[in-house]
Coordinates of C-alpha atoms and ligand atoms in Angstrom, one line a residue:
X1 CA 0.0 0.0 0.0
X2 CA 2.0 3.0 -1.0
X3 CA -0.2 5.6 0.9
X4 CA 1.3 3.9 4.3
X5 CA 4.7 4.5 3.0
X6 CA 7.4 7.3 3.5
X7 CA 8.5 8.8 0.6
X8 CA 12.0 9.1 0.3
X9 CA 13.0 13.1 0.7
X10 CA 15.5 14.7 -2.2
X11 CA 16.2 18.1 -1.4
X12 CA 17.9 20.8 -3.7
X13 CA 20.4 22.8 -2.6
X14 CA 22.4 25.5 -3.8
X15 CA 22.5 29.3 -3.5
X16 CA 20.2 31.7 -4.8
X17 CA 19.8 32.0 -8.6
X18 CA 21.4 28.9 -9.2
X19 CA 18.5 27.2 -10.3
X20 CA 16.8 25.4 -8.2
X21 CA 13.6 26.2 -8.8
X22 CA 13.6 25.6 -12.3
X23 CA 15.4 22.0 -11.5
X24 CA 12.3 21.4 -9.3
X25 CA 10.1 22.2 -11.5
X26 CA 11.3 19.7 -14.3
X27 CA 11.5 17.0 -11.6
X28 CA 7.9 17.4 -10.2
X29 CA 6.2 18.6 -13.1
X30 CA 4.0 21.6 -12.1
X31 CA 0.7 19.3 -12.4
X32 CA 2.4 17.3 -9.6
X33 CA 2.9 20.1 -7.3
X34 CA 1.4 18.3 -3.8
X35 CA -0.8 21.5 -2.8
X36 CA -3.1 21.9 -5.7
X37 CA -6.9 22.6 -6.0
X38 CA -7.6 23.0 -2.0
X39 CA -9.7 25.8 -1.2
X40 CA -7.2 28.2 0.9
X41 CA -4.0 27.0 -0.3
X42 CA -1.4 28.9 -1.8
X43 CA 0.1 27.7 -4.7
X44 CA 3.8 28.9 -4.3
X45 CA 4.4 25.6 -2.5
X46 CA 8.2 24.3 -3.2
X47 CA 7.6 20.9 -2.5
X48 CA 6.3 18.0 -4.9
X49 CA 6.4 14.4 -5.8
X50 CA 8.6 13.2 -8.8
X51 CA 8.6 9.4 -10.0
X52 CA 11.8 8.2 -12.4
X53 CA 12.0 4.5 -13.4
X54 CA 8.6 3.6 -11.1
X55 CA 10.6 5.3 -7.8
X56 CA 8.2 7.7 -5.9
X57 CA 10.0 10.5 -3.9
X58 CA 9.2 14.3 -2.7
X59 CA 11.5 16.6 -3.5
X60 CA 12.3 20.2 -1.8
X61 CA 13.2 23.3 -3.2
X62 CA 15.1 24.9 -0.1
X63 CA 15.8 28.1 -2.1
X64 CA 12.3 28.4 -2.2
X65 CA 11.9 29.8 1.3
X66 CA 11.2 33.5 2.6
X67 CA 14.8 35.3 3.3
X68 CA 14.5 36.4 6.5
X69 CA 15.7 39.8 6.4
X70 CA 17.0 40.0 10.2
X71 CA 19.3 37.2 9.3
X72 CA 22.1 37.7 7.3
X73 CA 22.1 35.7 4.2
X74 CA 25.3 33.6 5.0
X75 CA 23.5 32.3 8.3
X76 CA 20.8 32.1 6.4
X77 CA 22.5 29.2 4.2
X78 CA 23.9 27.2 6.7
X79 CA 20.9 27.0 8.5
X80 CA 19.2 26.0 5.0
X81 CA 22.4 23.4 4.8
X82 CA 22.2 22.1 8.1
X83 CA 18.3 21.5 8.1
X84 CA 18.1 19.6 4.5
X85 CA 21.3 17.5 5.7
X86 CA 18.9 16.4 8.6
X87 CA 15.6 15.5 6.8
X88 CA 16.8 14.7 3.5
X89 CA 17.7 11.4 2.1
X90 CA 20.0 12.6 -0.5
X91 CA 20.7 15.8 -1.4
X92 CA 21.2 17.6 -4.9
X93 CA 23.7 20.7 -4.5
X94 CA 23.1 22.8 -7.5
X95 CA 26.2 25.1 -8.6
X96 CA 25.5 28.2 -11.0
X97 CA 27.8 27.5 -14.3
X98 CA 26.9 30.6 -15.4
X99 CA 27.7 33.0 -12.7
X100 CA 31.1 30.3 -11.2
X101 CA 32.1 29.3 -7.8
X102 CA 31.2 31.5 -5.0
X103 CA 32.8 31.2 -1.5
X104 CA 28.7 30.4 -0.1
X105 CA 29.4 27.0 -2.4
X106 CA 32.6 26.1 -0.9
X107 CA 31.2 26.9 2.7
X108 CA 28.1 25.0 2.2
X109 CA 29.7 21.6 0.1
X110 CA 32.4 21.8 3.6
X111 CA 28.9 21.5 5.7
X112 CA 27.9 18.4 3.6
X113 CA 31.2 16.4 3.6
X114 CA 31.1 16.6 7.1
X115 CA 27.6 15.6 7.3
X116 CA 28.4 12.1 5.2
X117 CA 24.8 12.8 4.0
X118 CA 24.4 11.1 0.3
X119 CA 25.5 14.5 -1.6
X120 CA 25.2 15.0 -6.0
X121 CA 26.7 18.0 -7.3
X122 CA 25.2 19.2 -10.7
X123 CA 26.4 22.5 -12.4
X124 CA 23.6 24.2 -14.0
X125 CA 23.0 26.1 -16.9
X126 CA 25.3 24.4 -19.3
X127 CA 22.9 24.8 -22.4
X128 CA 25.3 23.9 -24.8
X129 CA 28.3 21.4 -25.3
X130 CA 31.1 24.2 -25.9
X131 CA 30.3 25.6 -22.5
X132 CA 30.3 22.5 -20.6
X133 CA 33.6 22.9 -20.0
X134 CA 33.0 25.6 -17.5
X135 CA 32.3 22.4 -14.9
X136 CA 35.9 21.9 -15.2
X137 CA 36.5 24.5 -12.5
X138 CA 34.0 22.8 -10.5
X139 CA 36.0 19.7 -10.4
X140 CA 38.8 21.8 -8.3
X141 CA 36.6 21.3 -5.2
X142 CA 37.7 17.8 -5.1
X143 CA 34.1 16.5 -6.0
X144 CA 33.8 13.6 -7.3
X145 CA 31.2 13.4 -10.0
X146 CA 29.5 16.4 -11.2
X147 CA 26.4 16.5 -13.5
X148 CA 26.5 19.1 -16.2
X149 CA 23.0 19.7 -16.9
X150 CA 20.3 22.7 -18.0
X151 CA 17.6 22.6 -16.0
X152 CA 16.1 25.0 -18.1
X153 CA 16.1 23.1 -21.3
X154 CA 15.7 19.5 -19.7
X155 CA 20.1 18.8 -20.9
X156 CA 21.7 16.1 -18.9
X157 CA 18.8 15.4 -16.1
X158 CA 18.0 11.4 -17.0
X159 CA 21.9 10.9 -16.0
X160 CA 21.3 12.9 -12.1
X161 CA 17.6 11.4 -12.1
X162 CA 19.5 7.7 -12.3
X163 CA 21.7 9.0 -9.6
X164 CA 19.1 10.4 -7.2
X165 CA 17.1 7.6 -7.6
X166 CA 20.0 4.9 -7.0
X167 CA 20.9 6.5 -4.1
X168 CA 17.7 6.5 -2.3
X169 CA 17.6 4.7 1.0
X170 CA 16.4 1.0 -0.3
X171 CA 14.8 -0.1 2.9
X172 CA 12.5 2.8 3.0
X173 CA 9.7 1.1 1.4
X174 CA 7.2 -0.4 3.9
X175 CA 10.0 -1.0 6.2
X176 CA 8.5 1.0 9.3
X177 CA 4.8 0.9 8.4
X178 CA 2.8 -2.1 9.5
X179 CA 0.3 -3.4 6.9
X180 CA -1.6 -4.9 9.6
X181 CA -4.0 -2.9 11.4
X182 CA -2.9 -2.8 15.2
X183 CA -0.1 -4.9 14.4
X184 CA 2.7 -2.1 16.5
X185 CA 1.8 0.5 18.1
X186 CA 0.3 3.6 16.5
X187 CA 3.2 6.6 14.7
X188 CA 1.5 9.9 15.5
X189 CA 3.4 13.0 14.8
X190 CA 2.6 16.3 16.2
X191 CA 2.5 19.1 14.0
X192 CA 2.1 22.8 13.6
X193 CA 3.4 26.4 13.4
X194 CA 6.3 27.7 15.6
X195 CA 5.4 27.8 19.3
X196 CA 2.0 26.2 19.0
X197 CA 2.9 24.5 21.7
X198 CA 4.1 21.4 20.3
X199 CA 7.1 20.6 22.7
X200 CA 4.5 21.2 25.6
X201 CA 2.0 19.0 24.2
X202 CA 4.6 16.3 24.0
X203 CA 5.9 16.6 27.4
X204 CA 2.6 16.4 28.6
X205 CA 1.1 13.3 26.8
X206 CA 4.9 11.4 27.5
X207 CA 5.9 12.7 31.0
X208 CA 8.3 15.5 31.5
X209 CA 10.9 12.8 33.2
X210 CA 11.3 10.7 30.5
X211 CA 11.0 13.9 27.8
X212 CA 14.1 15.0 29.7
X213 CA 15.8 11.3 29.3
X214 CA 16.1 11.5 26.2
X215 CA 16.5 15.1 25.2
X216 CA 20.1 14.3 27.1
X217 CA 22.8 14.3 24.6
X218 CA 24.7 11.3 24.2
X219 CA 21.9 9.0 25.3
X220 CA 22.4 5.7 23.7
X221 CA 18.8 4.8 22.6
X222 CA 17.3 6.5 19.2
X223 CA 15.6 10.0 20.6
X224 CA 14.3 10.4 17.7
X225 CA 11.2 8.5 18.5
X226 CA 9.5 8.4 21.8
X227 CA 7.2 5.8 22.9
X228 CA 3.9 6.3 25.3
X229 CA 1.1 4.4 26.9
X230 CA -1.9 6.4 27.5
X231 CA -4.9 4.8 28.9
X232 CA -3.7 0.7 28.1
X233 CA -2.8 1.9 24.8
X234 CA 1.1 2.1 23.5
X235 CA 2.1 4.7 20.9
X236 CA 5.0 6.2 19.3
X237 CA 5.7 9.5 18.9
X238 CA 7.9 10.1 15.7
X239 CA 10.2 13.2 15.1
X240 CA 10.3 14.4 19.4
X241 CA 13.7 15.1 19.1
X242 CA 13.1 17.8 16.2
X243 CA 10.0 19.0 17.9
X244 CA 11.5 19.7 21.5
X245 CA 15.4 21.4 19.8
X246 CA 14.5 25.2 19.3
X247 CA 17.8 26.6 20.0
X248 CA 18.4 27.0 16.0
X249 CA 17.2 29.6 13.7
X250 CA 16.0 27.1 11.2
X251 CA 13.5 25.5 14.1
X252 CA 11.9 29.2 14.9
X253 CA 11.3 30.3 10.7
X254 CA 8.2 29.2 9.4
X255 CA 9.2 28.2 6.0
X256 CA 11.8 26.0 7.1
X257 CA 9.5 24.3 9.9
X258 CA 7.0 22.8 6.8
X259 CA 10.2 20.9 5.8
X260 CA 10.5 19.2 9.1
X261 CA 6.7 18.5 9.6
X262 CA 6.7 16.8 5.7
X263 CA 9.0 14.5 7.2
X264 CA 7.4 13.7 10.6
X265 CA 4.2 13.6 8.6
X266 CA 5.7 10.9 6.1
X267 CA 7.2 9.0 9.0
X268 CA 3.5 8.8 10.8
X269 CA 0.3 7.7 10.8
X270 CA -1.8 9.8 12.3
X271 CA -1.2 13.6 13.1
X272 CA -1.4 15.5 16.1
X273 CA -1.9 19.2 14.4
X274 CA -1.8 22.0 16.8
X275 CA -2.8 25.2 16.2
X276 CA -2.8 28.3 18.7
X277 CA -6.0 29.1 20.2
X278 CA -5.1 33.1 20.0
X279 CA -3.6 32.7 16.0
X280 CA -6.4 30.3 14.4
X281 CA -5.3 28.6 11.4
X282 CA -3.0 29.8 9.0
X283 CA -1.9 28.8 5.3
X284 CA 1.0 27.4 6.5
X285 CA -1.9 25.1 8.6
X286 CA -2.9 24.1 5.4
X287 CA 0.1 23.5 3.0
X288 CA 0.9 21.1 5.6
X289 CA -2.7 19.5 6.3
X290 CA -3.6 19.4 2.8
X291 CA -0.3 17.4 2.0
X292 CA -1.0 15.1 5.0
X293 CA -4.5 14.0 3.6
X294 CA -2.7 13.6 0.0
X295 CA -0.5 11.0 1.7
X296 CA -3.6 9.2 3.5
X297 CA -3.2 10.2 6.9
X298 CA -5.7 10.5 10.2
X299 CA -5.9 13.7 11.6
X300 CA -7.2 15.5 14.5
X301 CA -6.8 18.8 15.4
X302 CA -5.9 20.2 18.6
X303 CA -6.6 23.7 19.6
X304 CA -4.1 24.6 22.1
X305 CA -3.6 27.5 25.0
X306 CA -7.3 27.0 25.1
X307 CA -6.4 28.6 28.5
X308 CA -5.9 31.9 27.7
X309 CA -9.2 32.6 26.3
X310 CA -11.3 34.3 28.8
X311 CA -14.3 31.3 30.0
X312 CA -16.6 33.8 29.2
X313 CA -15.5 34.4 25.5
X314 CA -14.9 31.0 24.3
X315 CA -16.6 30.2 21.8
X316 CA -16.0 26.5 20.4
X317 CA -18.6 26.4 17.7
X318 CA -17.6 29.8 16.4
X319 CA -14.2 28.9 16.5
X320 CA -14.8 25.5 14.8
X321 CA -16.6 26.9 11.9
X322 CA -13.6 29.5 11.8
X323 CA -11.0 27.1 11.4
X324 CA -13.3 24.7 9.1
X325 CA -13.8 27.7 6.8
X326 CA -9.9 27.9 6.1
X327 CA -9.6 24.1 6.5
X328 CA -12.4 23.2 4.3
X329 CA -11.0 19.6 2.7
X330 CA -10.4 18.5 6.4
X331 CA -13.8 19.1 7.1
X332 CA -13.8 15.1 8.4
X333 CA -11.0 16.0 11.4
X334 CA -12.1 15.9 15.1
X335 CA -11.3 19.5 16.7
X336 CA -10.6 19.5 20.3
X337 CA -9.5 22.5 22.5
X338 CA -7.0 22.0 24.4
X339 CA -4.3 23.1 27.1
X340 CA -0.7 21.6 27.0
X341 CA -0.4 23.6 30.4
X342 CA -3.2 23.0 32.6
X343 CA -3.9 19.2 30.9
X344 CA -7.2 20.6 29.9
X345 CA -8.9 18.6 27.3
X346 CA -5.7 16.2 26.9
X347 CA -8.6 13.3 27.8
X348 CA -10.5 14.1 24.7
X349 CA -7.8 14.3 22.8
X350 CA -6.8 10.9 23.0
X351 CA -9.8 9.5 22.9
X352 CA -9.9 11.1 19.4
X353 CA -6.8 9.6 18.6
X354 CA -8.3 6.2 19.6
X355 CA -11.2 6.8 17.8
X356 CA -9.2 8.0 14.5
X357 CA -6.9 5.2 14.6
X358 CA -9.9 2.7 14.7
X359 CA -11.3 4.1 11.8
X360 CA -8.2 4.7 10.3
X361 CA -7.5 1.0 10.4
X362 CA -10.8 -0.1 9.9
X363 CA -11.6 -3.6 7.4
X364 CA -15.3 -3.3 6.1
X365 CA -17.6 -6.5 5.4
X366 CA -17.9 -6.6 1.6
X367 CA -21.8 -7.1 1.5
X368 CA -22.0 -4.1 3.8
X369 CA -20.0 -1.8 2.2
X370 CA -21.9 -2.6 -1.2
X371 CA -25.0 -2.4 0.4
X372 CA -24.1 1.3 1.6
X373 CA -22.8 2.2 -1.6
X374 CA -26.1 0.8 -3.6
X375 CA -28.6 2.9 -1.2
X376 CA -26.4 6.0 -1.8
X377 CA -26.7 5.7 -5.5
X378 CA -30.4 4.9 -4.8
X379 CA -30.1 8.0 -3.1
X380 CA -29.0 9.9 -5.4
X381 CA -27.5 8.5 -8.7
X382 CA -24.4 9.8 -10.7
X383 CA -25.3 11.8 -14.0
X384 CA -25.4 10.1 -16.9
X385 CA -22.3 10.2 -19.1
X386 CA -22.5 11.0 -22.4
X387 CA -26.1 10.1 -22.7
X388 CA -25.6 7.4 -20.7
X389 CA -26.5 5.7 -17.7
X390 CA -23.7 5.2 -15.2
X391 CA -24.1 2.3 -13.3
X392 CA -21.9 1.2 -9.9
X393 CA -21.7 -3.1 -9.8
X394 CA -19.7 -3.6 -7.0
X395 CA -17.2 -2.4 -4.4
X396 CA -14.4 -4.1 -2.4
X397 CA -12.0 -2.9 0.2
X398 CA -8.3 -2.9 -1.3
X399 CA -6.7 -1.4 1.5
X400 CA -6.2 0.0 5.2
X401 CA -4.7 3.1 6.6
X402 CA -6.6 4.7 5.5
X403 CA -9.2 2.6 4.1
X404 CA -9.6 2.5 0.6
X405 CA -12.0 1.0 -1.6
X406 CA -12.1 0.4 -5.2
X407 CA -15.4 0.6 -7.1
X408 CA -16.2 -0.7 -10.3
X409 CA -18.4 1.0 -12.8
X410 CA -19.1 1.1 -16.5
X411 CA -17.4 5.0 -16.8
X412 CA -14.6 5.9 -14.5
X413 CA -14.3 9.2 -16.0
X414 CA -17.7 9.7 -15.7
X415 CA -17.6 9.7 -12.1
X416 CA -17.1 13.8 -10.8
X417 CA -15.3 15.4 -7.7
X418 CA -18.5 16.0 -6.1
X419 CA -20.3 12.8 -7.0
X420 CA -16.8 11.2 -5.1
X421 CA -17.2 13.1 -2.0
X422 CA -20.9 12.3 -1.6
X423 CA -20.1 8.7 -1.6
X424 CA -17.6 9.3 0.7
X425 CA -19.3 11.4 3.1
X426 CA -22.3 8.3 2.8
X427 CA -19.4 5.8 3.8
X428 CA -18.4 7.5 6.8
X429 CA -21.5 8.2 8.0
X430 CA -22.8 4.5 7.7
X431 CA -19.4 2.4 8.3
X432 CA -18.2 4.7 10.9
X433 CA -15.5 5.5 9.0
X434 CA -15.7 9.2 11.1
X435 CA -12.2 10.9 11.3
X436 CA -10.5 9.5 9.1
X437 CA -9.7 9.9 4.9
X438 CA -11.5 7.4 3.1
X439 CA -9.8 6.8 -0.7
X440 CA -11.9 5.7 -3.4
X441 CA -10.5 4.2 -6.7
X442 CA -13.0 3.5 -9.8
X443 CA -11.8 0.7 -12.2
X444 CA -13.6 0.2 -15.4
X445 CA -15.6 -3.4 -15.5
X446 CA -14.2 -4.9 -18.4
X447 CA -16.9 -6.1 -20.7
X448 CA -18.5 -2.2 -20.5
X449 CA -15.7 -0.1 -21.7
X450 CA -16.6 2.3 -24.4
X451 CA -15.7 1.2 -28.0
X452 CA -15.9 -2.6 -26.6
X453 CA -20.2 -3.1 -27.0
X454 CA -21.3 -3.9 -30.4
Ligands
LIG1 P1 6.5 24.6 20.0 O1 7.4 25.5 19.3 O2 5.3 24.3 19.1 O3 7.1 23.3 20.4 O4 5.9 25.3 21.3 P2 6.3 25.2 22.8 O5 5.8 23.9 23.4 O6 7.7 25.5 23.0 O7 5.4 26.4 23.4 C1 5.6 27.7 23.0 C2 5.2 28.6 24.2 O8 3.9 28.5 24.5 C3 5.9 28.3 25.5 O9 6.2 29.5 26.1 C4 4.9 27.5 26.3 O10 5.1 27.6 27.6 C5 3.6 28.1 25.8 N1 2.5 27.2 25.9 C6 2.5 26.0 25.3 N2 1.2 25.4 25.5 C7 0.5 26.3 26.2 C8 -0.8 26.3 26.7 O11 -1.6 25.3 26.6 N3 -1.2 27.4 27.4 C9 -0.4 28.4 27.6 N4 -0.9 29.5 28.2 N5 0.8 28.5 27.1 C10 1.3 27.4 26.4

């Protein structure tokens, strides 16, 4: 199932005007761009999914991110260096062959030597043969292998595609992620914005002993990762380390954060996203919601610092619809207010997460779910399809986590957005499928394709 799987993370490097947003482009493909039709997402999103030779993997345009005018663009770099070297699986250092060397690539390829991160220097721009030999002064830096390509024209990118992909980690794939429902404990990763509260919510759902334990350096045991029990029921919490480190500039910028969560998100099952009772939901909110659902994962929502709104002026339904107006495609996620401090609502919240992860895992009897579906298209049937009547003949589970069903019909392509999302909204009301995505896949029944009858 390749929605339970993380997707290897390729990030590009290289300083600014070298090209990497142009490279990015011609590895994702702007149709592929992850944040696409959602109603209150921006578009300007520099993260996407490529495939070469049947290999899935994202891919991150650092450069992409906001300059931070109070920091100066040096720091700003290294921070940018250090942070890909820690989430990415391989990195793709992109040098300018138009503009040559500049002392930011020689500080920035000393950063990834010492990081022994899997590192592929390319030298853009090299539009024609005669001037590939400008890469020449590339080889000084004692690299080994450089890539002469144009990003802009498409030269020379099947040779660094072969290399990204053969250097991706191999045992990525289904390695962590049990198939079976309940089979190890549940991944959740807590997300959100800057000082959401994240660290706090963490410390308060694992114990502030053992959150000190192992944010200790030079602890033996992977910190990375920090198993809980809550209530009789063991779960993992993926990414702590990154959550609870916030000495670094990179931790406290927004841009860079969405880097870190795309990881914790890929890495987990279901999310923990936190947003600030006093701030509401933000874009960033949904660039990284909206690329959570895409990769099939349970959510619930946690409205934190529900404290320090005055008793008298909360206002949870107002608030919900607020947050629901911005996050409209997660319409299906729980909301709970919250208070890492006080340990208000904490409770709910984890009963939410039980509840989620049921559903999340959930296997549907065959002749129920096909009952269900039949009495919504009784309900109200699909339109017809050029002049035709669309018919549904059966459905079947192909998959958990989240649950996904594939339907068979006469015209896939006649089957719309909306007619999708009614059939989905009918499945989780009458399978209990509450709070969780639900995937739907229509396959054409053979003998009724168009062009095969008569
Ligand atoms: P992170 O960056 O998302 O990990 O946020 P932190 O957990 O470090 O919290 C940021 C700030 O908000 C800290 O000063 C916390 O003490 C404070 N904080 C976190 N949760 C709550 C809460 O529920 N209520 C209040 N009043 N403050 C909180």
């Amino acid at each position: 199932m390749s929605a339970a799987r993380a997707l290897p993370l390729v990030a590009i490097l290289g300083r600014p005007n070298a090209g990497k947003s142009t490279l990015f482009n011609r590895l994702t493909g702007a149709r592929k761009a992850i944040v696409h039709d959602e109603p209150g997402v921006t578009r300007d999103l520099n993260y996407g999914e490529a495939e070469w030779r049947g290999q899935s993997f994202v891919v991150v345009d650092t450069g992409g991110f906001e300059p931070d005018p109070e920091t100066p663009l040096k720091k700003q770099i290294q921070e940018q260096t250090r942070l890909a070297i820690e989430e990415a699986d391989v990195v793709v250092f992109l040098f300018d062959g138009k503009a040559g060397l500049a002392p930011l690539d020689q500080e920035a390829i000393g950063l990834l030597r010492r990081a022994r991160k899997p590192t592929l220097f390319a030298v853009n721009k090299i539009d024609t043969s005669a001037k590939e030999v400008q890469r020449y002064e590339f080889f000084r830096l004692g690299v080994e292998e450089v890539f002469p390509i144009s990003a802009e024209h498409g030269l020379g990118l099947a040779a660094l595609l072969d290399r990204i992909v053969a250097s991706l980690p191999q045992t990525q794939a289904g390695a962590e992620e049990p198939d079976q429902a309940g089979a190890l404990p549940l991944r959740i990763a807590v997300v959100g914005r800057p000082n959401v509260g994240k660290s706090s919510l963490v410390n308060r759902l694992v114990g502030y002993e053992r959150a000190l334990v192992d944010a200790a350096p030079g602890t033996t045991r992977d910190a990375t990762d920090t198993p809980f029990s809550w209530e009789g029921d063991d779960y993992v919490l993926v990414d702590t380390a990154g959550i609870r480190r916030k000495a670094r500039i990179a931790d406290r910028l927004e841009r860079y954060s969405v880097l870190r969560a795309l990881r914790s998100v890929d890495r987990a099952q279901l999310l923990i996203h936190v947003i600030d009772a006093l701030e509401g939901a933000s874009a960033q909110d949904a660039q990284i919601l909206s690329y959570a659902l895409r990769r099939g994962k349970a959510v619930v929502l946690a409205v934190n610092k529900w404290d320090l709104v005055r008793p008298q002026e909360r206002d949870a339904e107002g608030y919900r619809q607020r947050v629901f107006a911005r996050l409209a495609f997660a319409d299906f996620a729980p909301l709970v207010f919250i208070s890492a401090r006080t340990g208000l609502g904490i409770g709910e919240l984890m009963a939410l997460v039980r509840r989620a992860s049921s559903s999340y895992q959930k296997t549907v009897p065959t002749a129920q779910l096909n009952r269900v579906l039949q009495e919504a298209v009784r309900a109200h049937a699909p339109a017809s399809y050029q002049g035709r009547q669309v018919k549904l003949y059966y459905a079947t589970q192909t998959g958990t986590a989240p649950p996904t069903f594939t339907l068979f019909v006469n015209f896939p392509a006649a089957i719309k957005p909306d007619y999708e999302r009614f059939l989905v909204h009918q499945l989780r009301a009458s399978l209990a499928l509450d709070h969780t995505p639900v995937r739907l896949h229509f396959r054409a029944r053979r003998d009724e394709r168009p062009g095969r009858r008569r």
